[in-house]
Amino acid sequence: MTIPLKKIVLRKLNMRLKNPFITSFGTTQDKEFFVIEVYDGEGNCGYGESVAFSEPWYTEETVKTTQHMLEDFLIPILKRSRLTHPNDVSKVFQPIRRNNMAKAAIEGAIWDLYAKRENVSLSIALGGDKKKIEVGISIGIQPTIKDLIEKIEDALQIGYKRIKLKIKPGADIEVLREVRSHFPDTAIMADANSAYSLEDINHLKKLDELNLMMIEQPLAHDDIVEHAKLQKEMDTPICLDESIHSLEDVRKAFELGSCKIINIKIGRVGGLTEAKRIHDFCQEHQMEVWCGGMLEAGIGRAHNIALTTLPQFVLPGDTAGSQNYWEKDIITPEVVVEQGMIEVPIKPGIGFEINKKIMDEFTEWKKEIAI
Ligand code: OSB
Ligand code: MG
């Protein structure tokens, strides 16, 4: 049966993180993004959230490129397409090269709408089965070791199942040694966000003494060849983030031996349908996966929770609780972490209500587009 699309509302929001988030590529505090509302004209509304940042430091997409793609290409394609399942969205978007985060934002809204029309949770619609998911936390680069140790202690108090620390040249091995000596048994991993090159191989090999769960994206954002060389020389499992944009990328990375673990981000791979295809491949080939984060507000967070209920998400992801990021989130209830777990909502679609008052408060402008 056709999924009727009657109207799309595009909202631009701006939300300030409680604390600046510092990585090897820069600092984020103000998060600009779009909320996309897709209406079927029968009383249902699906919600999506875009994840590209204001600057192209993580991948090439930005808030402005997202708007351009949505308004000038993706929404016009939807106007002339007939969808029977959310899987059709990535097919009709195929002529548009990349711009995966823009595609994922609107595809996510259509997945939510579809699940609501079917009267099932997004988790069930995707084929997930977990009732609760295990989560970790990603901690940005801190001004001092003391600050970092305190942040880790706070996170362990909440029960986060693993701690991810951001590293960069000059703030890596010494910091991690100090952390490891304070927390000898904690599950710790490091994320370099592409800050190193193969010339640093001897330096990176020192990480092997620290018993890390994995090292995430040590080398170039667009590389899988040199990561394969590095993985052959290192015991610590490599996890790829920036380098993975599709199932094809995963297939090639697997063939080359570029990594042992994949960080799946819905936005980076162009939506839930592609994320699920990557999941299925990894399940078949015994590659471990986990769900990454993009400092999302509640709608994006809800999509991540639903995806993580698929069985091959065997490692805790970066979907921390709303309180880790925001004074107040745009969904109700907010995402709550207890003993390192999030309870998966069972209501139809994303399973959270939108707090319209709070969403309006952060909305800079909105536009209605008839389909
Ligand atoms: O590399 O996973 C990353 C945040 C912004 C950009 C890139 C990354 C991150 C994080 C934080 O690690 C994930 C989160 O808490 O949402
Ligand atoms: Mg990363």
XYZ file of C-alpha atoms and ligand atoms in Angstrom:
388
model
C 0.000 0.000 0.000
C 1.139 3.521 -0.790
C 2.444 5.725 2.007
C 0.538 8.967 1.332
C 2.673 12.089 1.798
C 0.558 15.236 2.020
C 2.735 17.845 3.658
C 6.294 18.321 4.902
C 7.247 20.855 7.560
C 10.903 21.841 7.653
C 12.101 23.470 10.873
C 15.527 24.882 11.568
C 16.508 24.595 15.241
C 19.462 25.886 17.208
C 20.272 24.278 20.557
C 23.191 24.989 22.855
C 25.027 22.007 24.351
C 25.578 22.172 28.133
C 29.322 21.937 27.506
C 31.471 22.474 24.413
C 32.380 19.139 22.802
C 36.045 19.077 21.748
C 37.507 16.615 19.257
C 40.714 16.519 17.207
C 38.886 18.458 14.449
C 37.388 21.268 16.529
C 34.836 22.424 19.081
C 31.036 22.176 18.893
C 28.705 23.992 21.254
C 25.827 25.357 19.202
C 24.022 22.597 17.399
C 22.033 23.766 14.388
C 19.853 21.144 12.741
C 16.563 20.483 10.985
C 13.518 18.703 12.280
C 11.471 17.287 9.423
C 7.802 16.525 9.943
C 6.107 14.332 7.332
C 2.275 14.230 7.373
C 0.076 11.580 5.735
C -3.160 13.597 5.868
C -4.736 10.819 7.968
C -3.645 12.129 11.360
C -0.108 10.671 11.454
C 3.171 12.575 11.528
C 6.696 11.125 11.220
C 9.742 12.937 12.594
C 13.313 13.068 11.346
C 16.370 15.019 12.539
C 19.372 16.077 10.462
C 22.868 15.531 11.889
C 25.315 17.538 9.739
C 27.195 20.180 11.731
C 27.554 23.878 10.860
C 31.096 23.309 9.540
C 32.415 20.532 7.259
C 35.059 19.212 9.675
C 33.696 15.735 10.355
C 32.469 14.995 6.831
C 31.787 17.343 3.925
C 28.121 18.023 4.703
C 26.911 21.103 6.593
C 23.622 22.552 7.809
C 23.444 24.685 4.651
C 24.151 21.817 2.258
C 21.446 19.842 4.054
C 18.898 22.598 3.428
C 19.961 22.943 -0.217
C 19.632 19.198 -0.813
C 16.291 18.918 0.964
C 14.621 21.899 -0.700
C 16.104 21.732 -4.180
C 16.485 17.994 -4.788
C 15.187 15.509 -2.210
C 11.730 16.929 -1.480
C 11.072 17.531 -5.228
C 11.929 13.846 -5.844
C 9.436 12.798 -3.159
C 6.776 14.972 -4.811
C 6.980 12.879 -7.966
C 7.545 9.458 -6.340
C 5.164 6.840 -5.006
C 6.424 5.008 -1.914
C 5.087 1.703 -0.672
C 7.769 1.110 1.967
C 10.499 3.251 3.599
C 13.048 1.051 1.780
C 11.924 2.824 -1.420
C 13.290 6.175 -0.203
C 16.972 5.322 -0.664
C 16.123 3.935 -4.118
C 14.440 7.146 -5.336
C 17.311 9.194 -3.861
C 19.952 7.072 -5.623
C 20.523 9.524 -8.548
C 21.725 12.106 -6.010
C 25.390 11.486 -5.168
C 26.253 11.241 -1.454
C 24.707 13.973 0.738
C 23.872 11.066 3.017
C 22.964 13.141 6.070
C 20.370 15.123 4.130
C 18.902 11.892 2.730
C 18.863 10.206 6.147
C 17.018 13.094 7.814
C 13.971 12.773 5.579
C 14.174 8.980 5.277
C 14.060 8.806 9.092
C 10.839 10.838 9.138
C 9.294 8.457 6.595
C 10.360 5.397 8.646
C 8.686 6.933 11.709
C 5.528 7.719 9.723
C 5.473 4.174 8.312
C 5.831 2.590 11.772
C 3.044 4.825 13.148
C 0.757 3.858 10.248
C 1.511 0.179 10.938
C 0.929 0.831 14.651
C 4.292 -0.688 15.658
C 7.392 0.767 17.288
C 10.231 1.834 15.001
C 12.336 -0.887 16.643
C 9.824 -3.579 15.624
C 9.410 -2.045 12.136
C 13.187 -2.380 11.650
C 13.232 -5.982 12.895
C 14.800 -5.233 16.276
C 14.155 -7.371 19.332
C 15.902 -5.838 22.362
C 13.772 -4.428 25.202
C 16.729 -2.504 26.622
C 19.967 -1.387 25.043
C 23.403 -1.023 26.611
C 25.030 2.352 26.085
C 28.391 4.033 26.528
C 29.396 7.671 26.571
C 31.773 9.740 24.444
C 33.814 12.270 26.412
C 35.420 15.154 24.538
C 38.965 16.419 25.075
C 39.195 18.080 28.516
C 41.340 21.028 29.665
C 43.170 18.928 32.287
C 43.601 15.277 33.275
C 41.817 16.095 36.521
C 38.718 17.262 34.607
C 38.840 14.114 32.505
C 39.096 11.789 35.517
C 36.114 13.579 37.094
C 34.044 13.220 33.920
C 34.839 9.506 33.788
C 33.898 9.075 37.446
C 30.542 10.811 36.814
C 29.902 8.577 33.802
C 30.720 5.408 35.744
C 28.357 6.570 38.495
C 25.525 6.561 35.923
C 26.663 3.090 34.889
C 27.731 3.761 31.291
C 28.980 0.454 29.904
C 32.055 1.866 28.222
C 33.923 5.130 28.102
C 35.092 6.630 24.819
C 37.820 9.247 24.999
C 38.759 11.613 22.244
C 42.473 11.776 21.436
C 44.693 13.883 19.185
C 48.468 14.176 18.641
C 49.920 15.650 21.822
C 46.955 14.505 23.934
C 46.929 10.755 23.546
C 49.165 8.054 25.000
C 50.150 9.931 28.190
C 46.533 10.854 28.911
C 45.332 7.307 28.277
C 48.099 5.822 30.489
C 47.025 8.093 33.333
C 43.350 7.196 32.811
C 44.156 3.480 32.630
C 46.066 3.640 35.933
C 43.011 5.245 37.623
C 40.521 2.843 36.018
C 42.331 -0.477 35.525
C 39.204 -2.518 34.741
C 36.986 -0.055 32.903
C 36.008 -0.662 29.277
C 37.792 2.199 27.526
C 38.219 3.075 23.861
C 39.795 6.009 22.029
C 38.555 8.006 19.022
C 41.100 9.973 16.959
C 38.735 11.400 14.318
C 41.357 10.966 11.573
C 44.133 12.884 13.352
C 47.054 10.564 12.468
C 48.877 9.233 9.434
C 50.734 5.997 8.802
C 53.946 7.850 9.698
C 52.690 7.722 13.298
C 52.574 3.913 13.242
C 55.171 3.390 15.987
C 53.417 5.898 18.197
C 49.996 4.312 17.587
C 51.373 0.824 18.335
C 52.063 1.980 21.903
C 48.284 1.998 22.425
C 48.439 -1.812 22.421
C 49.766 -1.785 26.000
C 46.590 -0.064 27.307
C 44.032 -2.823 26.801
C 41.626 -0.598 24.837
C 38.404 -2.070 23.429
C 39.261 -0.407 20.113
C 40.774 2.628 18.429
C 38.269 4.521 16.287
C 39.269 6.133 12.963
C 42.974 6.776 13.596
C 43.832 7.576 9.945
C 42.399 9.687 7.110
C 38.634 10.211 6.830
C 38.622 8.734 3.312
C 41.070 5.865 3.775
C 40.624 2.108 4.020
C 43.954 0.971 2.526
C 46.324 2.375 5.152
C 43.965 1.349 7.962
C 44.440 -2.231 6.688
C 48.221 -1.814 6.934
C 47.895 -0.402 10.445
C 45.499 -3.138 11.595
C 48.040 -5.791 10.519
C 50.621 -4.155 12.822
C 48.337 -3.478 15.805
C 46.607 -5.786 18.290
C 44.038 -3.173 19.316
C 40.971 -3.586 17.076
C 40.420 -0.703 14.653
C 36.875 0.639 14.325
C 35.977 2.719 11.266
C 33.711 5.761 11.520
C 34.389 8.555 8.950
C 35.498 6.124 6.207
C 32.161 4.290 6.038
C 29.346 5.761 3.909
C 27.658 2.642 2.542
C 27.444 -1.129 2.555
C 29.920 -1.092 -0.366
C 32.472 0.695 1.854
C 31.970 -1.925 4.575
C 32.304 -4.786 2.112
C 35.629 -3.394 0.862
C 36.943 -2.634 4.343
C 36.080 -6.198 5.366
C 37.831 -7.638 2.318
C 40.976 -5.571 2.938
C 41.007 -6.146 6.696
C 40.873 -2.400 7.396
C 38.993 -2.831 10.670
C 37.410 -5.356 13.000
C 34.508 -3.187 14.155
C 32.099 -0.787 12.415
C 30.555 2.340 13.919
C 27.200 2.725 12.158
C 25.793 6.245 12.072
C 22.412 6.553 10.380
C 23.230 9.981 8.922
C 26.666 9.057 7.590
C 25.345 6.031 5.680
C 22.271 7.757 4.233
C 19.513 6.390 6.426
C 18.042 3.488 8.366
C 17.621 1.238 5.322
C 21.357 1.364 4.490
C 22.233 1.100 8.205
C 20.198 -2.111 8.366
C 21.871 -3.512 5.236
C 25.283 -2.853 6.811
C 24.083 -4.489 10.021
C 22.961 -7.588 8.117
C 26.285 -7.891 6.270
C 28.229 -7.535 9.528
C 26.041 -10.144 11.200
C 26.752 -12.567 8.380
C 30.511 -11.878 8.515
C 30.867 -11.692 12.302
C 31.963 -8.069 12.366
C 30.900 -6.361 15.560
C 28.910 -3.134 15.229
C 27.742 -0.313 17.462
C 25.686 2.812 16.935
C 27.580 6.098 16.812
C 26.272 9.530 17.749
C 26.244 13.050 16.306
C 25.284 14.984 19.454
C 21.640 14.522 18.509
C 18.595 16.025 20.129
C 15.751 13.711 21.114
C 14.411 12.756 17.695
C 17.790 11.608 16.341
C 18.471 9.905 19.663
C 15.170 7.969 19.373
C 16.149 6.755 15.889
C 19.520 5.572 17.251
C 17.803 3.662 20.059
C 15.502 1.874 17.607
C 18.421 0.908 15.323
C 20.465 -0.405 18.261
C 17.774 -3.008 19.012
C 18.991 -5.034 15.989
C 20.935 -8.098 17.160
C 24.425 -7.401 15.752
C 24.659 -4.169 17.779
C 26.647 -6.183 20.320
C 28.800 -3.321 21.633
C 27.525 -0.328 23.641
C 27.005 2.731 21.426
C 27.374 6.487 21.938
C 23.663 7.112 22.612
C 23.976 8.739 26.032
C 21.010 10.208 27.949
C 19.467 13.588 27.020
C 20.865 15.061 30.250
C 24.430 14.479 29.041
C 23.893 17.071 26.301
C 20.896 19.366 26.932
C 19.320 21.444 29.689
C 16.016 20.396 28.113
C 15.416 18.069 25.196
C 12.666 18.377 22.561
C 11.075 15.010 23.374
C 9.084 13.793 26.321
C 9.979 11.791 28.247
C 13.658 12.565 27.698
C 16.108 9.715 27.029
C 17.077 8.334 30.427
C 20.039 6.066 31.180
C 19.883 3.819 34.217
C 22.652 1.377 35.040
C 24.034 2.003 31.584
C 20.805 0.927 29.900
C 18.033 2.663 27.959
C 14.578 1.150 27.928
C 13.307 0.850 24.356
C 9.944 2.613 23.943
C 7.073 0.396 22.801
C 4.671 3.060 21.522
C 4.227 3.369 17.719
C 7.071 4.955 15.730
C 9.935 6.603 17.599
C 7.898 6.111 20.778
C 8.509 9.558 22.258
C 6.196 12.556 22.118
C 7.507 15.852 20.799
C 7.467 18.643 23.370
C 6.033 21.274 20.990
C 6.598 24.148 23.390
C 10.300 23.372 23.779
C 10.684 22.653 20.068
C 9.110 26.042 19.228
C 11.454 27.726 21.682
C 14.492 26.463 19.729
C 12.971 26.896 16.247
C 14.579 29.731 14.250
C 12.249 29.345 11.256
C 9.864 26.862 9.706
C 8.464 26.239 6.270
C 5.483 24.216 5.081
C 5.778 22.379 1.804
C 2.712 20.792 0.205
C 3.461 17.463 -1.503
O 33.494 10.743 15.976
O 31.866 9.767 16.903
C 32.430 10.804 16.565
C 30.630 13.818 18.033
C 30.688 14.674 16.969
C 31.304 14.280 15.808
C 31.894 13.033 15.710
C 31.829 12.156 16.786
C 31.210 12.570 17.976
C 31.162 11.766 19.183
C 30.057 12.023 20.149
O 32.001 10.962 19.480
C 28.894 11.111 19.979
C 27.684 11.543 20.778
O 27.753 11.576 22.003
O 26.651 11.836 20.153
Mg 34.113 8.767 15.742
